[in-house]
PDB file of N, CA and C in Angstrom:
ATOM      1  N   MET A   1      49.338 176.477  97.035  1.00  0.00           N
ATOM      2  CA  MET A   1      50.497 175.608  96.977  1.00  0.00           C
ATOM      3  C   MET A   1      50.592 175.048  95.561  1.00  0.00           C
ATOM      4  N   THR A   2      51.721 175.161  94.934  1.00  0.00           N
ATOM      5  CA  THR A   2      51.922 174.630  93.594  1.00  0.00           C
ATOM      6  C   THR A   2      52.910 173.477  93.643  1.00  0.00           C
ATOM      7  N   ARG A   3      52.768 172.631  92.681  1.00  0.00           N
ATOM      8  CA  ARG A   3      53.682 171.492  92.582  1.00  0.00           C
ATOM      9  C   ARG A   3      54.638 171.724  91.433  1.00  0.00           C
ATOM     10  N   ASP A   4      55.851 171.364  91.656  1.00  0.00           N
ATOM     11  CA  ASP A   4      56.852 171.428  90.606  1.00  0.00           C
ATOM     12  C   ASP A   4      56.760 170.131  89.815  1.00  0.00           C
ATOM     13  N   SER A   5      56.290 170.213  88.566  1.00  0.00           N
ATOM     14  CA  SER A   5      56.078 168.996  87.776  1.00  0.00           C
ATOM     15  C   SER A   5      57.370 168.224  87.548  1.00  0.00           C
ATOM     16  N   ASP A   6      58.510 168.908  87.556  1.00  0.00           N
ATOM     17  CA  ASP A   6      59.784 168.202  87.373  1.00  0.00           C
ATOM     18  C   ASP A   6      60.091 167.281  88.546  1.00  0.00           C
ATOM     19  N   SER A   7      59.646 167.646  89.733  1.00  0.00           N
ATOM     20  CA  SER A   7      59.925 166.811  90.895  1.00  0.00           C
ATOM     21  C   SER A   7      59.057 165.557  90.901  1.00  0.00           C
ATOM     22  N   LEU A   8      58.021 165.519  90.070  1.00  0.00           N
ATOM     23  CA  LEU A   8      57.133 164.359  89.993  1.00  0.00           C
ATOM     24  C   LEU A   8      57.508 163.422  88.851  1.00  0.00           C
ATOM     25  N   ALA A   9      58.518 163.776  88.098  1.00  0.00           N
ATOM     26  CA  ALA A   9      58.919 162.955  86.956  1.00  0.00           C
ATOM     27  C   ALA A   9      59.381 161.578  87.421  1.00  0.00           C
ATOM     28  N   VAL A  10      58.904 160.561  86.727  1.00  0.00           N
ATOM     29  CA  VAL A  10      59.240 159.179  87.049  1.00  0.00           C
ATOM     30  C   VAL A  10      59.705 158.510  85.762  1.00  0.00           C
ATOM     31  N   ALA A  11      60.731 157.705  85.869  1.00  0.00           N
ATOM     32  CA  ALA A  11      61.194 156.964  84.702  1.00  0.00           C
ATOM     33  C   ALA A  11      60.079 156.037  84.217  1.00  0.00           C
ATOM     34  N   ASP A  12      59.983 155.853  82.939  1.00  0.00           N
ATOM     35  CA  ASP A  12      58.956 154.983  82.347  1.00  0.00           C
ATOM     36  C   ASP A  12      59.174 153.554  82.829  1.00  0.00           C
ATOM     37  N   PRO A  13      58.201 152.969  83.541  1.00  0.00           N
ATOM     38  CA  PRO A  13      58.378 151.619  84.070  1.00  0.00           C
ATOM     39  C   PRO A  13      58.095 150.514  83.055  1.00  0.00           C
ATOM     40  N   ARG A  14      57.577 150.858  81.874  1.00  0.00           N
ATOM     41  CA  ARG A  14      57.193 149.820  80.913  1.00  0.00           C
ATOM     42  C   ARG A  14      58.353 148.945  80.458  1.00  0.00           C
ATOM     43  N   PRO A  15      59.518 149.491  80.132  1.00  0.00           N
ATOM     44  CA  PRO A  15      60.623 148.600  79.723  1.00  0.00           C
ATOM     45  C   PRO A  15      61.054 147.639  80.830  1.00  0.00           C
ATOM     46  N   ALA A  16      61.140 148.123  82.066  1.00  0.00           N
ATOM     47  CA  ALA A  16      61.547 147.246  83.174  1.00  0.00           C
ATOM     48  C   ALA A  16      60.491 146.169  83.422  1.00  0.00           C
ATOM     49  N   PHE A  17      59.212 146.543  83.344  1.00  0.00           N
ATOM     50  CA  PHE A  17      58.162 145.552  83.526  1.00  0.00           C
ATOM     51  C   PHE A  17      58.223 144.513  82.412  1.00  0.00           C
ATOM     52  N   GLY A  18      58.434 144.978  81.186  1.00  0.00           N
ATOM     53  CA  GLY A  18      58.518 144.060  80.054  1.00  0.00           C
ATOM     54  C   GLY A  18      59.642 143.053  80.203  1.00  0.00           C
ATOM     55  N   LEU A  19      60.799 143.517  80.660  1.00  0.00           N
ATOM     56  CA  LEU A  19      61.916 142.599  80.887  1.00  0.00           C
ATOM     57  C   LEU A  19      61.582 141.582  81.965  1.00  0.00           C
ATOM     58  N   ARG A  20      60.935 142.045  83.027  1.00  0.00           N
ATOM     59  CA  ARG A  20      60.559 141.137  84.119  1.00  0.00           C
ATOM     60  C   ARG A  20      59.544 140.107  83.631  1.00  0.00           C
ATOM     61  N   LEU A  21      58.580 140.544  82.823  1.00  0.00           N
ATOM     62  CA  LEU A  21      57.576 139.629  82.282  1.00  0.00           C
ATOM     63  C   LEU A  21      58.236 138.583  81.386  1.00  0.00           C
ATOM     64  N   ALA A  22      59.119 139.015  80.508  1.00  0.00           N
ATOM     65  CA  ALA A  22      59.805 138.078  79.613  1.00  0.00           C
ATOM     66  C   ALA A  22      60.634 137.076  80.410  1.00  0.00           C
ATOM     67  N   GLU A  23      61.296 137.560  81.456  1.00  0.00           N
ATOM     68  CA  GLU A  23      62.094 136.677  82.314  1.00  0.00           C
ATOM     69  C   GLU A  23      61.203 135.631  82.990  1.00  0.00           C
ATOM     70  N   ALA A  24      60.068 136.063  83.514  1.00  0.00           N
ATOM     71  CA  ALA A  24      59.141 135.144  84.190  1.00  0.00           C
ATOM     72  C   ALA A  24      58.547 134.145  83.196  1.00  0.00           C
ATOM     73  N   ARG A  25      58.259 134.605  81.985  1.00  0.00           N
ATOM     74  CA  ARG A  25      57.703 133.715  80.954  1.00  0.00           C
ATOM     75  C   ARG A  25      58.706 132.643  80.577  1.00  0.00           C
ATOM     76  N   ARG A  26      59.964 133.052  80.357  1.00  0.00           N
ATOM     77  CA  ARG A  26      60.999 132.078  80.010  1.00  0.00           C
ATOM     78  C   ARG A  26      61.247 131.103  81.158  1.00  0.00           C
ATOM     79  N   ALA A  27      61.231 131.605  82.397  1.00  0.00           N
ATOM     80  CA  ALA A  27      61.429 130.735  83.564  1.00  0.00           C
ATOM     81  C   ALA A  27      60.318 129.699  83.667  1.00  0.00           C
ATOM     82  N   ALA A  28      59.121 130.051  83.192  1.00  0.00           N
ATOM     83  CA  ALA A  28      57.990 129.119  83.204  1.00  0.00           C
ATOM     84  C   ALA A  28      58.034 128.178  82.005  1.00  0.00           C
ATOM     85  N   GLY A  29      58.985 128.406  81.094  1.00  0.00           N
ATOM     86  CA  GLY A  29      59.116 127.552  79.920  1.00  0.00           C
ATOM     87  C   GLY A  29      58.033 127.778  78.882  1.00  0.00           C
ATOM     88  N   LEU A  30      57.512 129.001  78.826  1.00  0.00           N
ATOM     89  CA  LEU A  30      56.425 129.307  77.891  1.00  0.00           C
ATOM     90  C   LEU A  30      56.893 130.211  76.763  1.00  0.00           C
ATOM     91  N   SER A  31      56.337 129.998  75.594  1.00  0.00           N
ATOM     92  CA  SER A  31      56.522 130.924  74.484  1.00  0.00           C
ATOM     93  C   SER A  31      55.533 132.071  74.662  1.00  0.00           C
ATOM     94  N   GLN A  32      55.737 133.150  73.913  1.00  0.00           N
ATOM     95  CA  GLN A  32      54.757 134.239  73.939  1.00  0.00           C
ATOM     96  C   GLN A  32      53.393 133.715  73.514  1.00  0.00           C
ATOM     97  N   GLU A  33      53.373 132.857  72.518  1.00  0.00           N
ATOM     98  CA  GLU A  33      52.113 132.313  72.026  1.00  0.00           C
ATOM     99  C   GLU A  33      51.400 131.492  73.105  1.00  0.00           C
ATOM    100  N   ALA A  34      52.147 130.666  73.826  1.00  0.00           N
ATOM    101  CA  ALA A  34      51.540 129.852  74.885  1.00  0.00           C
ATOM    102  C   ALA A  34      51.024 130.728  76.022  1.00  0.00           C
ATOM    103  N   LEU A  35      51.793 131.743  76.405  1.00  0.00           N
ATOM    104  CA  LEU A  35      51.337 132.647  77.462  1.00  0.00           C
ATOM    105  C   LEU A  35      50.105 133.419  77.012  1.00  0.00           C
ATOM    106  N   ALA A  36      50.091 133.830  75.757  1.00  0.00           N
ATOM    107  CA  ALA A  36      48.925 134.535  75.230  1.00  0.00           C
ATOM    108  C   ALA A  36      47.694 133.636  75.318  1.00  0.00           C
ATOM    109  N   HIS A  37      47.841 132.403  74.911  1.00  0.00           N
ATOM    110  CA  HIS A  37      46.714 131.461  74.962  1.00  0.00           C
ATOM    111  C   HIS A  37      46.240 131.258  76.399  1.00  0.00           C
ATOM    112  N   ASP A  38      47.177 131.019  77.305  1.00  0.00           N
ATOM    113  CA  ASP A  38      46.837 130.736  78.697  1.00  0.00           C
ATOM    114  C   ASP A  38      46.218 131.937  79.411  1.00  0.00           C
ATOM    115  N   SER A  39      46.605 133.148  79.009  1.00  0.00           N
ATOM    116  CA  SER A  39      46.108 134.355  79.669  1.00  0.00           C
ATOM    117  C   SER A  39      44.903 134.975  78.963  1.00  0.00           C
ATOM    118  N   GLY A  40      44.632 134.514  77.742  1.00  0.00           N
ATOM    119  CA  GLY A  40      43.521 135.080  76.983  1.00  0.00           C
ATOM    120  C   GLY A  40      43.843 136.421  76.342  1.00  0.00           C
ATOM    121  N   LEU A  41      45.128 136.719  76.208  1.00  0.00           N
ATOM    122  CA  LEU A  41      45.558 137.974  75.594  1.00  0.00           C
ATOM    123  C   LEU A  41      46.189 137.686  74.237  1.00  0.00           C
ATOM    124  N   ALA A  42      46.245 138.697  73.383  1.00  0.00           N
ATOM    125  CA  ALA A  42      46.835 138.540  72.053  1.00  0.00           C
ATOM    126  C   ALA A  42      48.353 138.446  72.154  1.00  0.00           C
ATOM    127  N   ARG A  43      48.953 137.575  71.348  1.00  0.00           N
ATOM    128  CA  ARG A  43      50.405 137.420  71.336  1.00  0.00           C
ATOM    129  C   ARG A  43      51.086 138.726  70.968  1.00  0.00           C
ATOM    130  N   SER A  44      50.556 139.444  70.003  1.00  0.00           N
ATOM    131  CA  SER A  44      51.176 140.709  69.597  1.00  0.00           C
ATOM    132  C   SER A  44      51.118 141.745  70.717  1.00  0.00           C
ATOM    133  N   TYR A  45      50.047 141.727  71.505  1.00  0.00           N
ATOM    134  CA  TYR A  45      49.935 142.622  72.649  1.00  0.00           C
ATOM    135  C   TYR A  45      51.010 142.282  73.690  1.00  0.00           C
ATOM    136  N   LEU A  46      51.153 140.989  74.009  1.00  0.00           N
ATOM    137  CA  LEU A  46      52.172 140.578  74.984  1.00  0.00           C
ATOM    138  C   LEU A  46      53.574 140.914  74.494  1.00  0.00           C
ATOM    139  N   GLY A  47      53.804 140.756  73.201  1.00  0.00           N
ATOM    140  CA  GLY A  47      55.103 141.126  72.643  1.00  0.00           C
ATOM    141  C   GLY A  47      55.389 142.605  72.838  1.00  0.00           C
ATOM    142  N   GLY A  48      54.372 143.436  72.630  1.00  0.00           N
ATOM    143  CA  GLY A  48      54.517 144.880  72.851  1.00  0.00           C
ATOM    144  C   GLY A  48      54.774 145.218  74.308  1.00  0.00           C
ATOM    145  N   VAL A  49      54.123 144.487  75.208  1.00  0.00           N
ATOM    146  CA  VAL A  49      54.359 144.690  76.642  1.00  0.00           C
ATOM    147  C   VAL A  49      55.794 144.309  76.980  1.00  0.00           C
ATOM    148  N   GLU A  50      56.254 143.170  76.485  1.00  0.00           N
ATOM    149  CA  GLU A  50      57.627 142.724  76.770  1.00  0.00           C
ATOM    150  C   GLU A  50      58.671 143.680  76.204  1.00  0.00           C
ATOM    151  N   ARG A  51      58.366 144.339  75.101  1.00  0.00           N
ATOM    152  CA  ARG A  51      59.292 145.314  74.515  1.00  0.00           C
ATOM    153  C   ARG A  51      59.180 146.681  75.176  1.00  0.00           C
ATOM    154  N   GLY A  52      58.255 146.836  76.127  1.00  0.00           N
ATOM    155  CA  GLY A  52      58.077 148.118  76.810  1.00  0.00           C
ATOM    156  C   GLY A  52      57.341 149.143  75.990  1.00  0.00           C
ATOM    157  N   LYS A  53      56.610 148.712  74.979  1.00  0.00           N
ATOM    158  CA  LYS A  53      55.883 149.622  74.084  1.00  0.00           C
ATOM    159  C   LYS A  53      54.410 149.750  74.436  1.00  0.00           C
ATOM    160  N   ARG A  54      53.868 148.792  75.176  1.00  0.00           N
ATOM    161  CA  ARG A  54      52.444 148.801  75.530  1.00  0.00           C
ATOM    162  C   ARG A  54      52.291 149.027  77.022  1.00  0.00           C
ATOM    163  N   ASN A  55      51.226 149.715  77.386  1.00  0.00           N
ATOM    164  CA  ASN A  55      50.938 150.000  78.784  1.00  0.00           C
ATOM    165  C   ASN A  55      49.914 148.982  79.267  1.00  0.00           C
ATOM    166  N   ILE A  56      50.344 148.017  80.054  1.00  0.00           N
ATOM    167  CA  ILE A  56      49.486 146.930  80.499  1.00  0.00           C
ATOM    168  C   ILE A  56      48.639 147.376  81.693  1.00  0.00           C
ATOM    169  N   SER A  57      47.376 146.962  81.697  1.00  0.00           N
ATOM    170  CA  SER A  57      46.468 147.317  82.791  1.00  0.00           C
ATOM    171  C   SER A  57      46.645 146.370  83.976  1.00  0.00           C
ATOM    172  N   LEU A  58      46.139 146.779  85.110  1.00  0.00           N
ATOM    173  CA  LEU A  58      46.202 145.946  86.308  1.00  0.00           C
ATOM    174  C   LEU A  58      45.470 144.630  86.097  1.00  0.00           C
ATOM    175  N   VAL A  59      44.335 144.675  85.430  1.00  0.00           N
ATOM    176  CA  VAL A  59      43.570 143.449  85.148  1.00  0.00           C
ATOM    177  C   VAL A  59      44.419 142.483  84.328  1.00  0.00           C
ATOM    178  N   ASN A  60      45.114 142.997  83.317  1.00  0.00           N
ATOM    179  CA  ASN A  60      45.940 142.127  82.478  1.00  0.00           C
ATOM    180  C   ASN A  60      47.197 141.645  83.198  1.00  0.00           C
ATOM    181  N   ILE A  61      47.739 142.452  84.107  1.00  0.00           N
ATOM    182  CA  ILE A  61      48.853 141.974  84.931  1.00  0.00           C
ATOM    183  C   ILE A  61      48.387 140.771  85.737  1.00  0.00           C
ATOM    184  N   CYS A  62      47.201 140.853  86.291  1.00  0.00           N
ATOM    185  CA  CYS A  62      46.652 139.739  87.080  1.00  0.00           C
ATOM    186  C   CYS A  62      46.413 138.509  86.213  1.00  0.00           C
ATOM    187  N   ARG A  63      45.931 138.693  84.994  1.00  0.00           N
ATOM    188  CA  ARG A  63      45.697 137.565  84.082  1.00  0.00           C
ATOM    189  C   ARG A  63      47.010 136.879  83.717  1.00  0.00           C
ATOM    190  N   VAL A  64      48.028 137.667  83.402  1.00  0.00           N
ATOM    191  CA  VAL A  64      49.328 137.113  83.033  1.00  0.00           C
ATOM    192  C   VAL A  64      49.959 136.406  84.232  1.00  0.00           C
ATOM    193  N   ALA A  65      49.867 137.026  85.398  1.00  0.00           N
ATOM    194  CA  ALA A  65      50.436 136.407  86.605  1.00  0.00           C
ATOM    195  C   ALA A  65      49.774 135.062  86.876  1.00  0.00           C
ATOM    196  N   ALA A  66      48.455 134.995  86.753  1.00  0.00           N
ATOM    197  CA  ALA A  66      47.744 133.731  86.975  1.00  0.00           C
ATOM    198  C   ALA A  66      48.208 132.676  85.976  1.00  0.00           C
ATOM    199  N   ALA A  67      48.378 133.063  84.719  1.00  0.00           N
ATOM    200  CA  ALA A  67      48.826 132.118  83.696  1.00  0.00           C
ATOM    201  C   ALA A  67      50.250 131.630  83.971  1.00  0.00           C
ATOM    202  N   LEU A  68      51.065 132.485  84.594  1.00  0.00           N
ATOM    203  CA  LEU A  68      52.447 132.119  84.922  1.00  0.00           C
ATOM    204  C   LEU A  68      52.554 131.403  86.265  1.00  0.00           C
ATOM    205  N   GLY A  69      51.487 131.422  87.048  1.00  0.00           N
ATOM    206  CA  GLY A  69      51.522 130.798  88.364  1.00  0.00           C
ATOM    207  C   GLY A  69      52.307 131.596  89.391  1.00  0.00           C
ATOM    208  N   VAL A  70      52.325 132.929  89.224  1.00  0.00           N
ATOM    209  CA  VAL A  70      53.016 133.808  90.164  1.00  0.00           C
ATOM    210  C   VAL A  70      52.036 134.853  90.679  1.00  0.00           C
ATOM    211  N   ARG A  71      52.438 135.563  91.710  1.00  0.00           N
ATOM    212  CA  ARG A  71      51.628 136.662  92.226  1.00  0.00           C
ATOM    213  C   ARG A  71      51.852 137.895  91.361  1.00  0.00           C
ATOM    214  N   PRO A  72      50.831 138.725  91.167  1.00  0.00           N
ATOM    215  CA  PRO A  72      51.043 139.965  90.410  1.00  0.00           C
ATOM    216  C   PRO A  72      52.203 140.795  90.970  1.00  0.00           C
ATOM    217  N   ALA A  73      52.361 140.801  92.279  1.00  0.00           N
ATOM    218  CA  ALA A  73      53.446 141.554  92.907  1.00  0.00           C
ATOM    219  C   ALA A  73      54.817 141.067  92.447  1.00  0.00           C
ATOM    220  N   ASP A  74      54.911 139.773  92.117  1.00  0.00           N
ATOM    221  CA  ASP A  74      56.195 139.233  91.647  1.00  0.00           C
ATOM    222  C   ASP A  74      56.615 139.874  90.323  1.00  0.00           C
ATOM    223  N   LEU A  75      55.641 140.241  89.513  1.00  0.00           N
ATOM    224  CA  LEU A  75      55.954 140.866  88.223  1.00  0.00           C
ATOM    225  C   LEU A  75      56.316 142.349  88.390  1.00  0.00           C
ATOM    226  N   LEU A  76      55.956 142.914  89.521  1.00  0.00           N
ATOM    227  CA  LEU A  76      56.212 144.319  89.783  1.00  0.00           C
ATOM    228  C   LEU A  76      57.392 144.534  90.723  1.00  0.00           C
ATOM    229  N   SER A  77      57.980 143.459  91.215  1.00  0.00           N
ATOM    230  CA  SER A  77      58.971 143.554  92.280  1.00  0.00           C
ATOM    231  C   SER A  77      60.240 144.310  91.910  1.00  0.00           C
ATOM    232  N   THR A  78      60.574 144.407  90.652  1.00  0.00           N
ATOM    233  CA  THR A  78      61.815 145.071  90.273  1.00  0.00           C
ATOM    234  C   THR A  78      61.605 146.517  89.826  1.00  0.00           C
ATOM    235  N   LEU A  79      60.376 146.994  89.881  1.00  0.00           N
ATOM    236  CA  LEU A  79      60.106 148.356  89.398  1.00  0.00           C
ATOM    237  C   LEU A  79      60.420 149.393  90.440  1.00  0.00           C
TER     238      LEU A  79
END
């Protein structure tokens, strides 16, 4: 049995996740710098995630969600 790789193609979720993260950060009233400090992540890394250029790990999604006071699933809900 072979798989057709074209049927497995998925749109890149990074831009949509980045927009959702930026929206949640602004709703919390935080700057990128404040969220970086609260989550223990680099501001430049978070900026790359928000722009859809960086691939964020599950561990870091959990760290950011905790800093924002939301569930990790809330950051993934629009994907």
